[in-house]
């Protein structure tokens, strides 16, 4: 009997586009996340909202707070109640002890925040959450990024027409 291993390509599911505008990423980390069965299907259907979500270090470890994962309407078994607070429940992240210690030290020392960037499927077919240690942008940084984006857009238009 012959066993064939297929190497899957990493696939991005949902991305937090607002985060790159509001924050400067200092470090990116891939973390596992504990989900229920219908939450996995809901994420695969892009039914996720990252607005105002962040990662908080608690006694039990890092947890994703205020991330909305909607209902999967075709769920055979209802594994969760139909209340709005359940869609915003905190979800435990899976990291090594060294990573947890490093992140908690960095939060206390550098006064940074940890935010979710994207959900993706890794090579092994598991749903992972990419988080970033980030520092908030000031208003002039945001203006500068808007200027750069407009400048690049204008240049690409001029090159396209000429």
PDB file of C-alpha atoms in Angstrom:
ATOM      1  CA  UNK A   1       0.000   0.000   0.000  1.00  0.00           C
ATOM      2  CA  UNK A   2       1.336   3.358  -1.013  1.00  0.00           C
ATOM      3  CA  UNK A   3       0.819   6.470   1.098  1.00  0.00           C
ATOM      4  CA  UNK A   4       0.854   9.804  -0.674  1.00  0.00           C
ATOM      5  CA  UNK A   5       1.359  12.994   1.279  1.00  0.00           C
ATOM      6  CA  UNK A   6      -0.001  16.135  -0.293  1.00  0.00           C
ATOM      7  CA  UNK A   7       1.546  19.452   0.702  1.00  0.00           C
ATOM      8  CA  UNK A   8      -1.274  21.937   1.066  1.00  0.00           C
ATOM      9  CA  UNK A   9      -0.699  25.587   0.342  1.00  0.00           C
ATOM     10  CA  UNK A  10      -1.441  28.089   3.084  1.00  0.00           C
ATOM     11  CA  UNK A  11      -4.808  29.716   2.416  1.00  0.00           C
ATOM     12  CA  UNK A  12      -5.962  33.018   3.860  1.00  0.00           C
ATOM     13  CA  UNK A  13      -9.574  32.968   5.005  1.00  0.00           C
ATOM     14  CA  UNK A  14     -10.316  36.302   6.690  1.00  0.00           C
ATOM     15  CA  UNK A  15      -8.030  39.326   7.079  1.00  0.00           C
ATOM     16  CA  UNK A  16      -8.247  42.320   9.429  1.00  0.00           C
ATOM     17  CA  UNK A  17      -7.697  45.147   6.924  1.00  0.00           C
ATOM     18  CA  UNK A  18      -8.322  47.930   9.424  1.00  0.00           C
ATOM     19  CA  UNK A  19      -5.475  46.757  11.669  1.00  0.00           C
ATOM     20  CA  UNK A  20      -2.715  47.677   9.228  1.00  0.00           C
ATOM     21  CA  UNK A  21      -4.133  51.204   9.011  1.00  0.00           C
ATOM     22  CA  UNK A  22      -4.488  51.697  12.776  1.00  0.00           C
ATOM     23  CA  UNK A  23      -1.362  49.902  14.035  1.00  0.00           C
ATOM     24  CA  UNK A  24       2.341  49.436  13.327  1.00  0.00           C
ATOM     25  CA  UNK A  25       3.180  45.725  13.503  1.00  0.00           C
ATOM     26  CA  UNK A  26       6.277  44.977  15.553  1.00  0.00           C
ATOM     27  CA  UNK A  27       6.121  41.167  15.512  1.00  0.00           C
ATOM     28  CA  UNK A  28       3.794  38.537  14.014  1.00  0.00           C
ATOM     29  CA  UNK A  29       3.011  35.188  15.631  1.00  0.00           C
ATOM     30  CA  UNK A  30       0.927  32.228  14.477  1.00  0.00           C
ATOM     31  CA  UNK A  31      -1.336  30.814  17.196  1.00  0.00           C
ATOM     32  CA  UNK A  32      -3.802  27.978  17.404  1.00  0.00           C
ATOM     33  CA  UNK A  33      -7.319  28.702  18.594  1.00  0.00           C
ATOM     34  CA  UNK A  34      -9.898  26.569  20.385  1.00  0.00           C
ATOM     35  CA  UNK A  35     -13.149  26.545  18.390  1.00  0.00           C
ATOM     36  CA  UNK A  36     -16.423  24.622  18.405  1.00  0.00           C
ATOM     37  CA  UNK A  37     -17.430  22.590  15.351  1.00  0.00           C
ATOM     38  CA  UNK A  38     -19.887  25.036  13.832  1.00  0.00           C
ATOM     39  CA  UNK A  39     -17.476  27.934  14.455  1.00  0.00           C
ATOM     40  CA  UNK A  40     -14.988  26.274  12.114  1.00  0.00           C
ATOM     41  CA  UNK A  41     -17.578  26.105   9.333  1.00  0.00           C
ATOM     42  CA  UNK A  42     -18.577  29.695  10.010  1.00  0.00           C
ATOM     43  CA  UNK A  43     -14.951  30.860   9.698  1.00  0.00           C
ATOM     44  CA  UNK A  44     -14.561  28.940   6.444  1.00  0.00           C
ATOM     45  CA  UNK A  45     -17.628  30.829   5.170  1.00  0.00           C
ATOM     46  CA  UNK A  46     -15.911  34.164   6.031  1.00  0.00           C
ATOM     47  CA  UNK A  47     -18.468  34.931   8.744  1.00  0.00           C
ATOM     48  CA  UNK A  48     -15.965  36.677  11.039  1.00  0.00           C
ATOM     49  CA  UNK A  49     -15.689  40.272  12.208  1.00  0.00           C
ATOM     50  CA  UNK A  50     -12.456  41.518  13.821  1.00  0.00           C
ATOM     51  CA  UNK A  51     -13.764  44.994  14.705  1.00  0.00           C
ATOM     52  CA  UNK A  52     -12.488  46.065  18.157  1.00  0.00           C
ATOM     53  CA  UNK A  53     -11.025  42.622  18.885  1.00  0.00           C
ATOM     54  CA  UNK A  54      -7.780  42.124  20.764  1.00  0.00           C
ATOM     55  CA  UNK A  55      -5.814  39.505  22.693  1.00  0.00           C
ATOM     56  CA  UNK A  56      -5.695  39.695  26.475  1.00  0.00           C
ATOM     57  CA  UNK A  57      -3.288  37.812  28.730  1.00  0.00           C
ATOM     58  CA  UNK A  58      -5.266  36.137  31.521  1.00  0.00           C
ATOM     59  CA  UNK A  59      -4.247  33.606  34.193  1.00  0.00           C
ATOM     60  CA  UNK A  60      -5.326  30.733  31.952  1.00  0.00           C
ATOM     61  CA  UNK A  61      -3.281  32.131  29.035  1.00  0.00           C
ATOM     62  CA  UNK A  62      -3.939  34.387  26.061  1.00  0.00           C
ATOM     63  CA  UNK A  63      -7.548  34.791  24.949  1.00  0.00           C
ATOM     64  CA  UNK A  64      -9.106  36.416  21.908  1.00  0.00           C
ATOM     65  CA  UNK A  65     -11.636  38.953  23.143  1.00  0.00           C
ATOM     66  CA  UNK A  66     -14.542  40.580  21.278  1.00  0.00           C
ATOM     67  CA  UNK A  67     -14.132  38.708  17.977  1.00  0.00           C
ATOM     68  CA  UNK A  68     -17.497  37.992  16.353  1.00  0.00           C
ATOM     69  CA  UNK A  69     -17.840  34.549  14.765  1.00  0.00           C
ATOM     70  CA  UNK A  70     -21.345  34.258  13.371  1.00  0.00           C
ATOM     71  CA  UNK A  71     -23.723  31.322  13.389  1.00  0.00           C
ATOM     72  CA  UNK A  72     -23.453  28.516  10.856  1.00  0.00           C
ATOM     73  CA  UNK A  73     -27.037  28.172   9.755  1.00  0.00           C
ATOM     74  CA  UNK A  74     -26.677  24.627   8.369  1.00  0.00           C
ATOM     75  CA  UNK A  75     -25.346  23.120  11.611  1.00  0.00           C
ATOM     76  CA  UNK A  76     -26.829  19.688  12.216  1.00  0.00           C
ATOM     77  CA  UNK A  77     -26.346  19.831  15.980  1.00  0.00           C
ATOM     78  CA  UNK A  78     -26.691  23.120  17.786  1.00  0.00           C
ATOM     79  CA  UNK A  79     -23.507  23.177  19.869  1.00  0.00           C
ATOM     80  CA  UNK A  80     -24.151  26.687  21.101  1.00  0.00           C
ATOM     81  CA  UNK A  81     -27.082  28.748  22.196  1.00  0.00           C
ATOM     82  CA  UNK A  82     -28.582  31.329  19.875  1.00  0.00           C
ATOM     83  CA  UNK A  83     -27.615  34.369  21.948  1.00  0.00           C
ATOM     84  CA  UNK A  84     -25.580  37.309  20.739  1.00  0.00           C
ATOM     85  CA  UNK A  85     -23.143  37.136  23.659  1.00  0.00           C
ATOM     86  CA  UNK A  86     -22.038  33.670  22.566  1.00  0.00           C
ATOM     87  CA  UNK A  87     -20.850  34.905  19.186  1.00  0.00           C
ATOM     88  CA  UNK A  88     -18.600  37.394  20.996  1.00  0.00           C
ATOM     89  CA  UNK A  89     -17.310  34.946  23.627  1.00  0.00           C
ATOM     90  CA  UNK A  90     -13.604  34.869  24.452  1.00  0.00           C
ATOM     91  CA  UNK A  91     -11.642  32.081  22.786  1.00  0.00           C
ATOM     92  CA  UNK A  92      -8.456  30.582  24.188  1.00  0.00           C
ATOM     93  CA  UNK A  93      -5.318  30.794  22.055  1.00  0.00           C
ATOM     94  CA  UNK A  94      -2.734  28.016  21.931  1.00  0.00           C
ATOM     95  CA  UNK A  95       0.869  29.188  22.314  1.00  0.00           C
ATOM     96  CA  UNK A  96       4.069  27.813  23.863  1.00  0.00           C
ATOM     97  CA  UNK A  97       4.968  28.792  27.428  1.00  0.00           C
ATOM     98  CA  UNK A  98       7.983  30.727  26.147  1.00  0.00           C
ATOM     99  CA  UNK A  99       5.828  32.680  23.701  1.00  0.00           C
ATOM    100  CA  UNK A 100       3.269  33.455  26.405  1.00  0.00           C
ATOM    101  CA  UNK A 101       5.975  34.667  28.797  1.00  0.00           C
ATOM    102  CA  UNK A 102       7.582  36.772  26.059  1.00  0.00           C
ATOM    103  CA  UNK A 103       4.269  38.363  25.075  1.00  0.00           C
ATOM    104  CA  UNK A 104       3.211  39.155  28.631  1.00  0.00           C
ATOM    105  CA  UNK A 105       6.615  40.727  29.372  1.00  0.00           C
ATOM    106  CA  UNK A 106       6.427  42.766  26.183  1.00  0.00           C
ATOM    107  CA  UNK A 107       2.944  44.046  27.045  1.00  0.00           C
ATOM    108  CA  UNK A 108       4.059  45.209  30.500  1.00  0.00           C
ATOM    109  CA  UNK A 109       7.433  46.628  29.442  1.00  0.00           C
ATOM    110  CA  UNK A 110       6.780  48.185  26.017  1.00  0.00           C
ATOM    111  CA  UNK A 111       3.123  49.167  26.487  1.00  0.00           C
ATOM    112  CA  UNK A 112       1.991  47.485  23.265  1.00  0.00           C
ATOM    113  CA  UNK A 113      -1.184  45.629  22.340  1.00  0.00           C
ATOM    114  CA  UNK A 114      -1.787  42.279  20.689  1.00  0.00           C
ATOM    115  CA  UNK A 115      -4.304  42.239  17.856  1.00  0.00           C
ATOM    116  CA  UNK A 116      -5.558  39.534  15.476  1.00  0.00           C
ATOM    117  CA  UNK A 117      -4.511  39.950  11.848  1.00  0.00           C
ATOM    118  CA  UNK A 118      -5.981  37.014   9.962  1.00  0.00           C
ATOM    119  CA  UNK A 119      -7.439  33.523  10.075  1.00  0.00           C
ATOM    120  CA  UNK A 120      -5.740  31.089   7.713  1.00  0.00           C
ATOM    121  CA  UNK A 121      -5.395  27.376   7.039  1.00  0.00           C
ATOM    122  CA  UNK A 122      -1.862  26.082   7.494  1.00  0.00           C
ATOM    123  CA  UNK A 123      -0.137  23.293   5.521  1.00  0.00           C
ATOM    124  CA  UNK A 124      -1.613  20.610   7.787  1.00  0.00           C
ATOM    125  CA  UNK A 125      -5.185  21.811   7.222  1.00  0.00           C
ATOM    126  CA  UNK A 126      -5.648  23.432  10.644  1.00  0.00           C
ATOM    127  CA  UNK A 127      -7.229  26.845  11.172  1.00  0.00           C
ATOM    128  CA  UNK A 128      -4.694  29.217  12.723  1.00  0.00           C
ATOM    129  CA  UNK A 129      -4.920  32.807  13.885  1.00  0.00           C
ATOM    130  CA  UNK A 130      -2.094  35.178  13.084  1.00  0.00           C
ATOM    131  CA  UNK A 131      -1.640  37.767  15.812  1.00  0.00           C
ATOM    132  CA  UNK A 132       0.650  40.778  15.937  1.00  0.00           C
ATOM    133  CA  UNK A 133       2.357  42.708  18.673  1.00  0.00           C
ATOM    134  CA  UNK A 134       1.472  46.234  17.620  1.00  0.00           C
ATOM    135  CA  UNK A 135       1.757  49.852  18.591  1.00  0.00           C
ATOM    136  CA  UNK A 136      -1.025  52.290  17.718  1.00  0.00           C
ATOM    137  CA  UNK A 137      -0.387  54.831  14.972  1.00  0.00           C
ATOM    138  CA  UNK A 138      -0.680  58.512  15.664  1.00  0.00           C
ATOM    139  CA  UNK A 139      -2.857  60.731  13.483  1.00  0.00           C
ATOM    140  CA  UNK A 140       0.090  61.998  11.420  1.00  0.00           C
ATOM    141  CA  UNK A 141       1.207  58.399  10.757  1.00  0.00           C
ATOM    142  CA  UNK A 142      -2.254  57.599   9.415  1.00  0.00           C
ATOM    143  CA  UNK A 143      -2.182  60.679   7.181  1.00  0.00           C
ATOM    144  CA  UNK A 144       1.225  59.663   5.865  1.00  0.00           C
ATOM    145  CA  UNK A 145       0.021  56.145   5.022  1.00  0.00           C
ATOM    146  CA  UNK A 146      -3.004  57.610   3.183  1.00  0.00           C
ATOM    147  CA  UNK A 147      -0.692  59.908   1.194  1.00  0.00           C
ATOM    148  CA  UNK A 148       1.581  56.999   0.246  1.00  0.00           C
ATOM    149  CA  UNK A 149      -1.366  54.861  -0.803  1.00  0.00           C
ATOM    150  CA  UNK A 150      -2.808  57.676  -2.970  1.00  0.00           C
ATOM    151  CA  UNK A 151       0.603  58.337  -4.508  1.00  0.00           C
ATOM    152  CA  UNK A 152       1.059  54.675  -5.447  1.00  0.00           C
ATOM    153  CA  UNK A 153      -2.457  54.533  -6.874  1.00  0.00           C
ATOM    154  CA  UNK A 154      -1.824  57.623  -9.049  1.00  0.00           C
ATOM    155  CA  UNK A 155       1.490  56.226 -10.289  1.00  0.00           C
ATOM    156  CA  UNK A 156      -0.068  52.917 -11.258  1.00  0.00           C
ATOM    157  CA  UNK A 157      -2.836  54.755 -13.152  1.00  0.00           C
ATOM    158  CA  UNK A 158      -0.303  56.921 -15.012  1.00  0.00           C
ATOM    159  CA  UNK A 159       1.804  53.902 -15.953  1.00  0.00           C
ATOM    160  CA  UNK A 160      -1.279  52.040 -17.128  1.00  0.00           C
ATOM    161  CA  UNK A 161      -2.380  54.871 -19.434  1.00  0.00           C
ATOM    162  CA  UNK A 162       1.091  55.628 -20.829  1.00  0.00           C
TER     163      UNK A 162
END
